[in-house]
XYZ file of C-alpha atoms in Angstrom:
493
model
C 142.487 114.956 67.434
C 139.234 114.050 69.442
C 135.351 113.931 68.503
C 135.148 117.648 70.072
C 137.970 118.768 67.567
C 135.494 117.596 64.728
C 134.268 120.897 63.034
C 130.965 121.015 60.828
C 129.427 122.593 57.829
C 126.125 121.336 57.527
C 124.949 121.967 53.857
C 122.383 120.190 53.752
C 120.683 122.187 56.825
C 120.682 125.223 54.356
C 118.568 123.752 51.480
C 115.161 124.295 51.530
C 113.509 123.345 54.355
C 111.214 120.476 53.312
C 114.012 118.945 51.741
C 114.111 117.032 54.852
C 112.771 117.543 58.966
C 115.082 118.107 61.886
C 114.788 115.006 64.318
C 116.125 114.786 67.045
C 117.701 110.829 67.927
C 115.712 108.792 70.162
C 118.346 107.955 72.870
C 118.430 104.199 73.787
C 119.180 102.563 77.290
C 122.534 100.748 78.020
C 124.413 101.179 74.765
C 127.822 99.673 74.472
C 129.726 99.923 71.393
C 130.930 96.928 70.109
C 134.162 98.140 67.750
C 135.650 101.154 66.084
C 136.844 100.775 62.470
C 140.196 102.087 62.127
C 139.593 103.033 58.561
C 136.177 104.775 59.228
C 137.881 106.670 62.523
C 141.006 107.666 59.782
C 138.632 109.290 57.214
C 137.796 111.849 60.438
C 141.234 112.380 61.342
C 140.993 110.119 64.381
C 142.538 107.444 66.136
C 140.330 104.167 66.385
C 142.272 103.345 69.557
C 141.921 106.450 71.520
C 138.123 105.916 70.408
C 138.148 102.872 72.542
C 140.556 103.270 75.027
C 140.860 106.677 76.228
C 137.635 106.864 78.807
C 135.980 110.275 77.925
C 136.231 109.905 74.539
C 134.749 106.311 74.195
C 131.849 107.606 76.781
C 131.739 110.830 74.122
C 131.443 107.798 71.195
C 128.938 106.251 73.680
C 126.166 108.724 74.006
C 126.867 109.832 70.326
C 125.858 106.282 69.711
C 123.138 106.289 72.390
C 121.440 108.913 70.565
C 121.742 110.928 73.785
C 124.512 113.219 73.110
C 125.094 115.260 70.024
C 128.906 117.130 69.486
C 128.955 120.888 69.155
C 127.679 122.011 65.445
C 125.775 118.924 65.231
C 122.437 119.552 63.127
C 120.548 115.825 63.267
C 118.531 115.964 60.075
C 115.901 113.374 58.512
C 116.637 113.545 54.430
C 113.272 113.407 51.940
C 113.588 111.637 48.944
C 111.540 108.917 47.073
C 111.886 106.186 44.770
C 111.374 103.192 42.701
C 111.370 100.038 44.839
C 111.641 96.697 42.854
C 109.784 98.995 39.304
C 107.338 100.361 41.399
C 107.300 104.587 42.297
C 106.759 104.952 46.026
C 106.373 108.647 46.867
C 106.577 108.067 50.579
C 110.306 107.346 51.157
C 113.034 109.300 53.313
C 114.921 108.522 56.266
C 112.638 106.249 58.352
C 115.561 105.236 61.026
C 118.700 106.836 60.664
C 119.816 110.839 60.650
C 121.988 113.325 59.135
C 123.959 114.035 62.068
C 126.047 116.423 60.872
C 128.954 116.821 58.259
C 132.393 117.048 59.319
C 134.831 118.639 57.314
C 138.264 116.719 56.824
C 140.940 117.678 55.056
C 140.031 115.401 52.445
C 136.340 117.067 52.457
C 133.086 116.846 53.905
C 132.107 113.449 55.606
C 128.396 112.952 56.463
C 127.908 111.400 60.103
C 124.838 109.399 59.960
C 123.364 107.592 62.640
C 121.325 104.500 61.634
C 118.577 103.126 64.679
C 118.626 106.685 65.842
C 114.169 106.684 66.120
C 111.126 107.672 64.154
C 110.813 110.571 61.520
C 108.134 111.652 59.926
C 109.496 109.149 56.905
C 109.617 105.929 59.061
C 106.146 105.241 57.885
C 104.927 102.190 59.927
C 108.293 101.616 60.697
C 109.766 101.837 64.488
C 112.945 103.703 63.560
C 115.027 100.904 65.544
C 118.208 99.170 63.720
C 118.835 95.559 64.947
C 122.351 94.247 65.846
C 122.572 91.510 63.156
C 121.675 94.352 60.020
C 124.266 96.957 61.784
C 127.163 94.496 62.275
C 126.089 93.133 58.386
C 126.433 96.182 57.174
C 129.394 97.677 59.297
C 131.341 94.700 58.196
C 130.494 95.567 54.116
C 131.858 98.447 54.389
C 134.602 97.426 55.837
C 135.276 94.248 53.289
C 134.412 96.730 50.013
C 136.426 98.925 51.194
C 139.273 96.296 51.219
C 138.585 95.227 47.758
C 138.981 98.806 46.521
C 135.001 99.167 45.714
C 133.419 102.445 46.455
C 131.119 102.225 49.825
C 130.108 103.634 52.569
C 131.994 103.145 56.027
C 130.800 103.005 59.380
C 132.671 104.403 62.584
C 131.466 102.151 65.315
C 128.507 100.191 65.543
C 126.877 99.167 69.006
C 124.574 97.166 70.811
C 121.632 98.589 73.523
C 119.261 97.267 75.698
C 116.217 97.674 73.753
C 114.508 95.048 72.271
C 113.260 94.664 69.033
C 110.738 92.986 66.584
C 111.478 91.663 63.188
C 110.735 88.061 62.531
C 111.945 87.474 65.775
C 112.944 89.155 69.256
C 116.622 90.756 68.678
C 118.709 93.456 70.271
C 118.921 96.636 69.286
C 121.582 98.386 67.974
C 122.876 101.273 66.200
C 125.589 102.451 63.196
C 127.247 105.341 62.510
C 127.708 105.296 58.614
C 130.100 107.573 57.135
C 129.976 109.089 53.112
C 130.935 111.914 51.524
C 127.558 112.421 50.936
C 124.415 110.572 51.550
C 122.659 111.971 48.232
C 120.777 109.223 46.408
C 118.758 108.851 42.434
C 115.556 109.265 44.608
C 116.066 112.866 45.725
C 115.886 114.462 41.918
C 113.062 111.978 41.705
C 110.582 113.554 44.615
C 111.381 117.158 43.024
C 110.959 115.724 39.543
C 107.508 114.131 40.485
C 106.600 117.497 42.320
C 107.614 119.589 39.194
C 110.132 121.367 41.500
C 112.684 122.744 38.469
C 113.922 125.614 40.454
C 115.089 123.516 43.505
C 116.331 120.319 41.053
C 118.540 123.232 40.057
C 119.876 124.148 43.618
C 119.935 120.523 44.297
C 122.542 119.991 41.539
C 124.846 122.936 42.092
C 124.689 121.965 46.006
C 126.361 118.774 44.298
C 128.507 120.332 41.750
C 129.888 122.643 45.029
C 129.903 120.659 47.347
C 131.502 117.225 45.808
C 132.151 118.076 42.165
C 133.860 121.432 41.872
C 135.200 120.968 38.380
C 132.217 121.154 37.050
C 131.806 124.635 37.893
C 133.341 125.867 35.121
C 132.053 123.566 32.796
C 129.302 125.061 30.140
C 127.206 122.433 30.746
C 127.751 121.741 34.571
C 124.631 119.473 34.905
C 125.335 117.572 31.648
C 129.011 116.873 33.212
C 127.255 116.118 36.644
C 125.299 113.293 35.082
C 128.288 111.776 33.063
C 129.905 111.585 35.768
C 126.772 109.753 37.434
C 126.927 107.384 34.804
C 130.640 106.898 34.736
C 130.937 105.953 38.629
C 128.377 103.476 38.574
C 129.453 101.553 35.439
C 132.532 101.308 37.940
C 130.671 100.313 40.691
C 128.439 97.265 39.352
C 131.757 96.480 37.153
C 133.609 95.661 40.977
C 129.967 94.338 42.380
C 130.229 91.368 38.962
C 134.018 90.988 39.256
C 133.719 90.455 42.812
C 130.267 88.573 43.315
C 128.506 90.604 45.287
C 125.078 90.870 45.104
C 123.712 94.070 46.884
C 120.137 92.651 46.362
C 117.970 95.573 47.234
C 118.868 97.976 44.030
C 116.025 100.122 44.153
C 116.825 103.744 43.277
C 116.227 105.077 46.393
C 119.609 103.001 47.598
C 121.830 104.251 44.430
C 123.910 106.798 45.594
C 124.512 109.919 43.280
C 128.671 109.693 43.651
C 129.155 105.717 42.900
C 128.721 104.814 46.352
C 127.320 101.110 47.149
C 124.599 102.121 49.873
C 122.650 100.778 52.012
C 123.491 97.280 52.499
C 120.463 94.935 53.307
C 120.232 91.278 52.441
C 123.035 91.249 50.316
C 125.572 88.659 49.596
C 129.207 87.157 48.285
C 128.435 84.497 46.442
C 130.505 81.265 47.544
C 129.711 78.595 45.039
C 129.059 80.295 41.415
C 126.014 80.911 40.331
C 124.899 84.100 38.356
C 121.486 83.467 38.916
C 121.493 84.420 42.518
C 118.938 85.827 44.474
C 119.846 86.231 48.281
C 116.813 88.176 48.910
C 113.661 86.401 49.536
C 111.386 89.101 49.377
C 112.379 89.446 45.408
C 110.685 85.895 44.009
C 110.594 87.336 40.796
C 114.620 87.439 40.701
C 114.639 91.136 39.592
C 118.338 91.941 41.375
C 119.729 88.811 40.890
C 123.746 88.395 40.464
C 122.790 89.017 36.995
C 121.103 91.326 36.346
C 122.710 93.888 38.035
C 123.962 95.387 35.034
C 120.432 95.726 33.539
C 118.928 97.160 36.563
C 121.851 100.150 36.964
C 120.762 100.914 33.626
C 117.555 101.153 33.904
C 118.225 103.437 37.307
C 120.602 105.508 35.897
C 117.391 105.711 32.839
C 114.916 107.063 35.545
C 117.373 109.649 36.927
C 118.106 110.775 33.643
C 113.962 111.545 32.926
C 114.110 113.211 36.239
C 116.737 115.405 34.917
C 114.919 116.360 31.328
C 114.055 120.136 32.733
C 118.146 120.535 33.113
C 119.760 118.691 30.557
C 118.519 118.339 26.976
C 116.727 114.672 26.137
C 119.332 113.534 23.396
C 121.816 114.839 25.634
C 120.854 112.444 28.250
C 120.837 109.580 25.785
C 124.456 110.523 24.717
C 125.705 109.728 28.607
C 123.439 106.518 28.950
C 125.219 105.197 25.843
C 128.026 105.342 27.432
C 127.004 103.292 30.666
C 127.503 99.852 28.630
C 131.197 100.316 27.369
C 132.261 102.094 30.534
C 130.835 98.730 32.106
C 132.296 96.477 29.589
C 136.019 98.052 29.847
C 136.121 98.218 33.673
C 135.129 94.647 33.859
C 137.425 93.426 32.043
C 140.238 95.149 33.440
C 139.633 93.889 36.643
C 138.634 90.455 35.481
C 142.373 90.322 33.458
C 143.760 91.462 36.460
C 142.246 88.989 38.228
C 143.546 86.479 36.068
C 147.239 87.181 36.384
C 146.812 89.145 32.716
C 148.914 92.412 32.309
C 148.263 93.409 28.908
C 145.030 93.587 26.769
C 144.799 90.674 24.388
C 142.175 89.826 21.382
C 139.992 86.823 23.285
C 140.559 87.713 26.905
C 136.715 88.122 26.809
C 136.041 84.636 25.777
C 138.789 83.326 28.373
C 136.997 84.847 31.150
C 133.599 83.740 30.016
C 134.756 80.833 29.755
C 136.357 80.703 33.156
C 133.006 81.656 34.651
C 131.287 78.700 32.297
C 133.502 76.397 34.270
C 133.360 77.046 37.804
C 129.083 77.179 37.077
C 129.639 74.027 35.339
C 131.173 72.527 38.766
C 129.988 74.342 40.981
C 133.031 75.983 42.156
C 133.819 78.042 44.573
C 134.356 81.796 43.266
C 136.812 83.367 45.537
C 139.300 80.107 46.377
C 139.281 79.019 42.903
C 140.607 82.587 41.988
C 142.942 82.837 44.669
C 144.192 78.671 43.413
C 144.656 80.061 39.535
C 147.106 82.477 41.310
C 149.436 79.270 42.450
C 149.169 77.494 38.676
C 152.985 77.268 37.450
C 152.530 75.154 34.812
C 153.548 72.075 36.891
C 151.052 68.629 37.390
C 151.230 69.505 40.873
C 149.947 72.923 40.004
C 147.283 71.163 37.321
C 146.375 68.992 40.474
C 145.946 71.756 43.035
C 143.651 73.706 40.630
C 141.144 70.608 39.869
C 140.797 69.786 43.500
C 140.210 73.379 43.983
C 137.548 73.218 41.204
C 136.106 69.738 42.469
C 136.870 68.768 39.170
C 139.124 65.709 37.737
C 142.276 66.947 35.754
C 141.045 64.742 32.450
C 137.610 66.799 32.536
C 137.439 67.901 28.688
C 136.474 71.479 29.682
C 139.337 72.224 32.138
C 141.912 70.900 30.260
C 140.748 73.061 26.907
C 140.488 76.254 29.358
C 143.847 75.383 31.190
C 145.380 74.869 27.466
C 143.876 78.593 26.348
C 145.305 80.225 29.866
C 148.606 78.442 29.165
C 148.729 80.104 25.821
C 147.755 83.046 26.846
C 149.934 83.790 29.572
C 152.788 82.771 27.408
C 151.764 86.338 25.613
C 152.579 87.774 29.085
C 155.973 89.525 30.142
C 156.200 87.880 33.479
C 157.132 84.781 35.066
C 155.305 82.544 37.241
C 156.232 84.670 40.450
C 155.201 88.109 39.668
C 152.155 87.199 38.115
C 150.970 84.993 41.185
C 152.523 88.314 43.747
C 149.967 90.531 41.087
C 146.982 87.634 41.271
C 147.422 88.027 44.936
C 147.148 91.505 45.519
C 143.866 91.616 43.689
C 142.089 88.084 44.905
C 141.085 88.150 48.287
C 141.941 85.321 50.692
C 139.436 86.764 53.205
C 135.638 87.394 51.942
C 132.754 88.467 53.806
C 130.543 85.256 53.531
C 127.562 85.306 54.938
C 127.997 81.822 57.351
C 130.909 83.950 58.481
C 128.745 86.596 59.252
C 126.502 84.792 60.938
C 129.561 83.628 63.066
C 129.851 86.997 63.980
C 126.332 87.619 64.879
C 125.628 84.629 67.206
C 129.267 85.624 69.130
C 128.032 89.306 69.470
C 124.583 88.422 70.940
C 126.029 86.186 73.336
C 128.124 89.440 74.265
C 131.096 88.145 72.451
C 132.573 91.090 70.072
C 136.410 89.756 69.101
C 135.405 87.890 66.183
C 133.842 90.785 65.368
C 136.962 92.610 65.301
C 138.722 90.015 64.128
C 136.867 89.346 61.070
C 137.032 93.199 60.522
C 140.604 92.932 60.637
C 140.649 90.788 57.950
C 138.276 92.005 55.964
C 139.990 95.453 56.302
C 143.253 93.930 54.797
C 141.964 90.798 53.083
C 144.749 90.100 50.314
C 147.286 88.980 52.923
C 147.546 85.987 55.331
C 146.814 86.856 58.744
C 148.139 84.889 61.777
C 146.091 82.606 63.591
C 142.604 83.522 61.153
C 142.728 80.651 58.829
C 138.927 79.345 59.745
C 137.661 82.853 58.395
C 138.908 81.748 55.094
C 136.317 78.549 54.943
C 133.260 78.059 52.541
C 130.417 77.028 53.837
C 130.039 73.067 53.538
C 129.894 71.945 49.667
C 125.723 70.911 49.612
C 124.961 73.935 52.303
C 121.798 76.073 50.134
C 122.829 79.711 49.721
C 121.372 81.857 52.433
C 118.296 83.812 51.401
C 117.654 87.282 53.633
C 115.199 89.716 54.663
C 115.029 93.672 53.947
C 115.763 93.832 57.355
C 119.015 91.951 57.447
């Protein structure tokens, strides 16, 4: 199958039409793209290696990524919506720099082609409509790496570099992304017809949803009360991976929550190395609003405002019922994944506390998140094992705390079924020896500028697959140097 095999449906194109403002991409000089994602080119139907290799179909990927070149059915859109950005209701939000391409149907469904750089819209507000290479290849390698951890994201099909330059806080190339989601449908667009009073078209908006992503519902007798459960269902999931994973998106302003559990719209966000659930890798947010922490909180609160932009279609106490809901659907998710990423196969009374108290003790050294979790995966019981584990934990093996924790795990896992073995083979599969740090990253970055792209593809290679050792990649396992400060970002990272 090639890029002129791809056949679209574009939905969207047939809602009313100042639900968003046909654009057509700004085409930029010299673009060469950098890498193809294999899994983003599989969720098309196509090969990542013809992409590249075959000559008229990476110059067909080319000016597609130029913004010079559309593919027959294409329908380049610019989405309206609004939003709340850190508490605040900003009426004057829609696609400022990327466009609605076109959506593909698959076999698996419709798949939104989005092009993010692609120019100005009428929504770009002082904004130039330009992407930058380091905030494409950040966010082409998150989706790749939450996508390996099994959280719901966005993808990207390629991502490439042009000659333009471009002004953030400093001179950098310019670049473009071409995201891929089921849908791009965010909190913010029931917000703008909410604000507006727009009842009729909130209702078209939702069955466009419920028929184009939710079918089941169509049957239900209260399809928009099911619609919003399910809202509320997928993104308990989500922030339940986001906290069992450390990953702070950073930017969790309702315009960037998507409507099917997607994590969207990656900007300054971070995998915390050393933990600490009080970060913040975001300078523009001094106040700390989406730290690590409060994640939770805020997805609450977001999933609150969506539901008062929903009062005309679902009854008020209604809409209470579902948010209820949003705290134990949080709760039970993560601590599934949390006991699973603690080598723990059934549900015991006090797995809570062990896993607080887990947390307590890598914040109490400082730990490292990821290796120490990948290290509790080799404990056997053994003072070798006991060794391993306190070096991991830059702790001694006499500290009070670890030895009462390491005494509670030993207990516990003597509740378990399984030996040593199988529970480390399970621990593995589920704690990543490859995580997208941001030093790492900026690895990346600096090689690609200098016109470098295989660590790019390497890194996405193990990102892609990051549970298993692969050959000849140990240095993108490292943490960044034990006093190094965390990294804080822009919005425009």
């Amino acid at each position: 199958m090639t890029l002129l095999d791809l056949r679209f449906d574009n939905a969207w194109a047939r809602l009313p039409e100042d639900f968003y403002t046909r654009v057509r991409p700004t085409p930029w000089r010299d673009t060469r793209v950098l890498d193809v994602s294999p899994r983003g080119a599989a969720l098309l139907g196509l090969d990542a290696r013809r992409l590249s290799e075959d000559p008229r179909e990476r110059e067909r990927l080319t000016a597609l990524m130029a913004g010079s070149e559309l593919l027959p059915g294409m329908d380049p859109i610019a989405q309206k919506y609004t939003g709340h950005q850190f508490g605040s209701y900003n009426p004057a939000l829609g696609d400022g720099r990327g466009l609605l391409l076109g959506e593909a149907m698959t076999e698996a469904g419709p798949v939104d082609l989005h092009l993010k750089g692609a120019g100005q819209t009428p929504y770009s507000r002082f904004g130039d409509g330009r992407a930058v290479l380091r905030s494409s290849i950040r966010e082409y390698l998150a989706g790749e790496a939450m996508a390996g951890l099994g959280i719901p994201t966005t993808l990207a099909l390629a991502v490439a570099v042009n000659d333009e330059k471009v002004m953030r806080e400093r001179v950098e190339p310019g670049a473009t992304l071409m995201r891929l989601a089921e849908s791009h449908i965010r909190f913010g667009h029931f917000e703008w017809l909410y604000q507006r009073r727009r009842v009729e078209d909130m209702k078209r908006l939702a069955w466009h949803v419920i028929e184009r992503h939710r079918p089941a519902f169509k049957e239900s007798d209260a399809p928009f009360s099911e619609l919003f459960d399910d809202v509320v269902a997928r993104t308990a999931e989500l922030i339940a991976a986001w906290q069992a994973y450390g990953f702070v998106h950073a930017v969790m302003n309702t315009d960037n929550m998507s409507l099917l559990g997607l994590t969207i719209d990656y900007g300054p966000y971070a995998f915390m190395d050393r933990y600490d659930e009080s970060l913040v890798p975001n300078h523009t947010d001094e106040f700390g609003r989406y730290a690590f922490d409060q994640q939770p909180g805020v997805a609450l609160w977001n999933l609150a405002v969506l539901a008062q932009s929903l009062t005309p279609l679902i009854e008020v106490e209604r809409l209470r019922e579902s948010l209820d809901t949003f705290e134990p659907k949080l709760q039970e998710a993560y601590a599934r994944r949390m006991r699973a990423r603690l080598g723990l196969a059934n549900d015991e009374d006090g797995d809570r506390d062990l896993v607080m108290a887990w947390l307590s003790l890598l914040a109490r050294h400082k730990a490292d998140f990821h290796r120490s979790f990948r290290a509790l995966g080799g404990y056997d019981g053994s003072r070798a094992a006991l060794s391993a584990l306190a070096d991991t934990l830059e702790c001694e093996t006499s500290d009070p705390a670890f030895k009462e924790w390491v005494s509670r795990y030993e207990r516990r896992l003597a509740a378990e079924r399984r030996g040593p073995e199988e529970r480390r083979s399970a621990m593995d599969a589920v704690n990543p020896r490859y995580v997208l740090r941001t030093h790492l990253a900026q690895r990346v970055l600096e090689a690609a500028e200098e016109g470098d792209p295989e660590p790019l593809r390497e890194f996405r290679t193990c990102l892609a697959d990051p549970f298993r050792e692969h050959s000849g990649c140990e240095s993108w396992t490292q943490p960044p140097p034990r006093h190094a400060p965390p990294v804080c970002l822009s919005c425009s990272s």
